[in-house]
mmCIF file of C-alpha atoms in Angstrom:
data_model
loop_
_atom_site.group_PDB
_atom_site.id
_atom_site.type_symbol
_atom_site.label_atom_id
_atom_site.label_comp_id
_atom_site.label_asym_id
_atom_site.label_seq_id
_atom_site.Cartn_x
_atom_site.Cartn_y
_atom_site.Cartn_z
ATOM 1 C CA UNK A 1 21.631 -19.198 -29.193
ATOM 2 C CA UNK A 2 20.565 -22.407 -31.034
ATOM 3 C CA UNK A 3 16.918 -23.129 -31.956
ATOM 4 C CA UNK A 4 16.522 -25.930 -29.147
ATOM 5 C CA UNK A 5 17.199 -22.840 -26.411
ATOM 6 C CA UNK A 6 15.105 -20.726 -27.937
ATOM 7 C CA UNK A 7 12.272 -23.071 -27.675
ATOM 8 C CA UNK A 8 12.667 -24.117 -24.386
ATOM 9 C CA UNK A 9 15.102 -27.153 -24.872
ATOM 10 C CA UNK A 10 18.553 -27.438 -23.851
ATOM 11 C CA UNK A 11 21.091 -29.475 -25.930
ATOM 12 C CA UNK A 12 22.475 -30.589 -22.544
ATOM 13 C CA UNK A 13 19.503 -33.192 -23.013
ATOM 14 C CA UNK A 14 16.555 -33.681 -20.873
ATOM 15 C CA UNK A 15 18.434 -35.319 -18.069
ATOM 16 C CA UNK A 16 19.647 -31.583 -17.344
ATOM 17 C CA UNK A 17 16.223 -30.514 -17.993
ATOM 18 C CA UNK A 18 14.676 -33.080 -15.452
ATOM 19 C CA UNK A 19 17.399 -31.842 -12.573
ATOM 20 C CA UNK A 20 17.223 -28.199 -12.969
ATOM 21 C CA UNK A 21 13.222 -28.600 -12.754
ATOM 22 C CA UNK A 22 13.859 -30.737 -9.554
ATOM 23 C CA UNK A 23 16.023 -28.120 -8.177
ATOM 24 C CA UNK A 24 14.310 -25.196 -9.149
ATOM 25 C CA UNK A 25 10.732 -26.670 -7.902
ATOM 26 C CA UNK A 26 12.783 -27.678 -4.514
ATOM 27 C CA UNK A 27 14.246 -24.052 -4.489
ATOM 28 C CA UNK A 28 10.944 -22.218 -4.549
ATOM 29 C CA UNK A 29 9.341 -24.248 -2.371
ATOM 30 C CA UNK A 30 12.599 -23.528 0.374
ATOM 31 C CA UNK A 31 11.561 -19.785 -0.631
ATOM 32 C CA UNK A 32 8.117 -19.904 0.102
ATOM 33 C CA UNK A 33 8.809 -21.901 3.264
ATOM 34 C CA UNK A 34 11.225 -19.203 4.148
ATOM 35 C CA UNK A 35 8.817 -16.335 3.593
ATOM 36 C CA UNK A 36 6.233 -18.560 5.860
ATOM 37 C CA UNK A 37 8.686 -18.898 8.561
ATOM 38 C CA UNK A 38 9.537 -15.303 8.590
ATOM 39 C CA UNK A 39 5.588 -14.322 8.722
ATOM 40 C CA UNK A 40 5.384 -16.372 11.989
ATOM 41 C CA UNK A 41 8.599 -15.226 13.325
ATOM 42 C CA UNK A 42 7.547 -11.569 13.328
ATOM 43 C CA UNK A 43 4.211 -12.759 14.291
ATOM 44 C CA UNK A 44 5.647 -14.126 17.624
ATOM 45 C CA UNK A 45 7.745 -10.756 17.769
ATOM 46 C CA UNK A 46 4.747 -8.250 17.041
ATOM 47 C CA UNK A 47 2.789 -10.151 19.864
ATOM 48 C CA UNK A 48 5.600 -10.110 22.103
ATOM 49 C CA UNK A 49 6.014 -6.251 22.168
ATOM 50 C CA UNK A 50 1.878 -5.515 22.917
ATOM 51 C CA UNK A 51 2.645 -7.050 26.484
ATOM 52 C CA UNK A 52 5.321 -6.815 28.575
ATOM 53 C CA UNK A 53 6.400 -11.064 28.744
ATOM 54 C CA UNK A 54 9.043 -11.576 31.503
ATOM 55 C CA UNK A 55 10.187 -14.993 30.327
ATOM 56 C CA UNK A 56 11.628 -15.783 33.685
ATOM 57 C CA UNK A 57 8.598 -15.586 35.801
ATOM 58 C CA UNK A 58 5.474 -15.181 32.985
ATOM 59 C CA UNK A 59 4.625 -18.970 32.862
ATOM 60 C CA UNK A 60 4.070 -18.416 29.158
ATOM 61 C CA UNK A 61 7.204 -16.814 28.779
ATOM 62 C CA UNK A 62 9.052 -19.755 28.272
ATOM 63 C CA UNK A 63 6.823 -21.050 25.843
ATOM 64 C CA UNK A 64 6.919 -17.640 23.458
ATOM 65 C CA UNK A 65 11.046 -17.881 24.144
ATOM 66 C CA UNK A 66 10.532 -21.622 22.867
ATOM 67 C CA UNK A 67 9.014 -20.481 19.848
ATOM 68 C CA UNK A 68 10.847 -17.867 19.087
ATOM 69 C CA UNK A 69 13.650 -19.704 19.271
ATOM 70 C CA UNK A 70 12.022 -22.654 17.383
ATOM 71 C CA UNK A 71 10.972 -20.532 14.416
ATOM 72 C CA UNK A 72 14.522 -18.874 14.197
ATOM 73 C CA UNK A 73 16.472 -22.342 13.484
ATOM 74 C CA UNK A 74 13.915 -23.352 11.037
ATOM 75 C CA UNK A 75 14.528 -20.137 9.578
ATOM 76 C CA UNK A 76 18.372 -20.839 9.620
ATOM 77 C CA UNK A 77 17.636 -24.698 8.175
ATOM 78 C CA UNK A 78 15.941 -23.124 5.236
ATOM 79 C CA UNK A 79 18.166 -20.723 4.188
ATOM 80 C CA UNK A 80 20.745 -23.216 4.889
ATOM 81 C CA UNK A 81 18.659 -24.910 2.558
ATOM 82 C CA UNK A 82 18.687 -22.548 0.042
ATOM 83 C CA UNK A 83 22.403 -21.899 -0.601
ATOM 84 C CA UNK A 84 22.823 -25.719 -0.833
ATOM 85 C CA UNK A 85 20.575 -25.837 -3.596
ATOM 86 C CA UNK A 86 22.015 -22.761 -4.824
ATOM 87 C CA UNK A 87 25.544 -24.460 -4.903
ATOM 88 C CA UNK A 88 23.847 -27.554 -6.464
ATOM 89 C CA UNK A 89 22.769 -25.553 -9.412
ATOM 90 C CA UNK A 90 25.585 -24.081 -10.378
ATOM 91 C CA UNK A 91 26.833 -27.398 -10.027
ATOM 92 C CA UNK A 92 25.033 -28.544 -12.791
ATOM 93 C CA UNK A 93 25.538 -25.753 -14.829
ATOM 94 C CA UNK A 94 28.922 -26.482 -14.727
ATOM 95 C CA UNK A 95 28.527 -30.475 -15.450
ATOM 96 C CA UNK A 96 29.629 -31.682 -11.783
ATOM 97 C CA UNK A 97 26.405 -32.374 -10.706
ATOM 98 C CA UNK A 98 25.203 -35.741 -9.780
ATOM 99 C CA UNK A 99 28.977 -36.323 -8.935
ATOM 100 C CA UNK A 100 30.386 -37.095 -5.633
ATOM 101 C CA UNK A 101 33.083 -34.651 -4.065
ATOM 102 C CA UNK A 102 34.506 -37.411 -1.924
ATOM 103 C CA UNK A 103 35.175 -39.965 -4.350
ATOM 104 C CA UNK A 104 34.252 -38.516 -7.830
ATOM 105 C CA UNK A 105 31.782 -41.946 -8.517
ATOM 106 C CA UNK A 106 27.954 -41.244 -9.424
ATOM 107 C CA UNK A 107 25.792 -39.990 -6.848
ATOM 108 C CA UNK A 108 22.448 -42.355 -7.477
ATOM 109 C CA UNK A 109 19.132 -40.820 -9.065
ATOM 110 C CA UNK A 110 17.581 -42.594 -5.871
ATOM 111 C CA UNK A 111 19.817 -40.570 -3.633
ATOM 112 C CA UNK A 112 19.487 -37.323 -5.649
ATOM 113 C CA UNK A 113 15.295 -37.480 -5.797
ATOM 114 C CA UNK A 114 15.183 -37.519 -2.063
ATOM 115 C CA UNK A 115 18.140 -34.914 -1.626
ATOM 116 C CA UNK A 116 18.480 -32.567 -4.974
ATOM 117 C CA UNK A 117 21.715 -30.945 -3.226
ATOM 118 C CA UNK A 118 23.377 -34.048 -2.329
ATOM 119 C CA UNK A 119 27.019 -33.705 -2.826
ATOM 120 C CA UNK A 120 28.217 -36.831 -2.067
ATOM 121 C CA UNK A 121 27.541 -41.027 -2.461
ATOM 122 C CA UNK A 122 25.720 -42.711 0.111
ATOM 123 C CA UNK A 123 29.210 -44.522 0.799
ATOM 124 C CA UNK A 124 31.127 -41.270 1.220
ATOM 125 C CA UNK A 125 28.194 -39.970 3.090
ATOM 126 C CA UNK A 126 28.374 -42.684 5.470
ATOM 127 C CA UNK A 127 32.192 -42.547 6.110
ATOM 128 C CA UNK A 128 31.913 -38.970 6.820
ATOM 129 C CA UNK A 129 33.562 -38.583 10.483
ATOM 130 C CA UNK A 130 31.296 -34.366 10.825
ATOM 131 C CA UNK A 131 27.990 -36.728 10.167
ATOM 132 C CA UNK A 132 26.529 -38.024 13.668
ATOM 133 C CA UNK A 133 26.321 -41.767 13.833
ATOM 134 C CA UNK A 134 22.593 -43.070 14.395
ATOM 135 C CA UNK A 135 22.856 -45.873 17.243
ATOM 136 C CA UNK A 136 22.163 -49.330 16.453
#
């Protein structure tokens, strides 16, 4: 190991440096907001089983299933979340990151401040037919 890594620095130059700090600071904030979610989800469940809620006819029934259910795909977005910034750092350890995987141009710092796991140009991004189309 070379002095630079031994102090801290890494020869891949501070533009590495800069986007594994990004990613890193992105991917404990996804964990704490995971741990969060998961407080409130067995929150809702642990005040769910003191009373006996019929969510068909217990007016707030439907409101507890609501949040419940509410809580659970946040849950799933985060750790959704998670593995994309998971793939995004390996990503850059292996020198691909930054790069698009449609069209193998440069993703834009712009575009990777506001989305650390991007994987694709804003071009490729927008061609893609899976992405919903916002109306007009």
């Amino acid at each position: 190991m070379g002095d630079a890594s031994r102090h801290g620095h890494d020869e891949r130059g501070p533009s590495f440096a800069t986007e594994r700090a990004r990613l890193a600071a992105d991917r404990a904030d996804t964990l704490a907001r995971t741990a969060a979610l998961s407080r409130d989800f067995d929150g809702i469940v642990a005040a769910n089983a003191l009373v006996a809620v019929d969510d068909e006819h217990d007016p707030e029934g439907a409101s507890t299933a609501f949040e419940r259910a509410h809580v659970a795909a946040l849950m799933a977005r985060t750790r959704d979340h998670l593995q994309e910034l998971d793939r995004a750092l390996e990503r850059l350890e292996r020198g691909e990151y930054g790069r698009c995987e449609g069209c193998g141009g440069t993703i834009p710092p712009e575009r990777l401040e506001i989305r650390p796991a991007a994987t694709t140009c804003v071009r490729c991004a927008r061609s893609d037919p899976r992405r919903p189309r916002r109306p007009a």
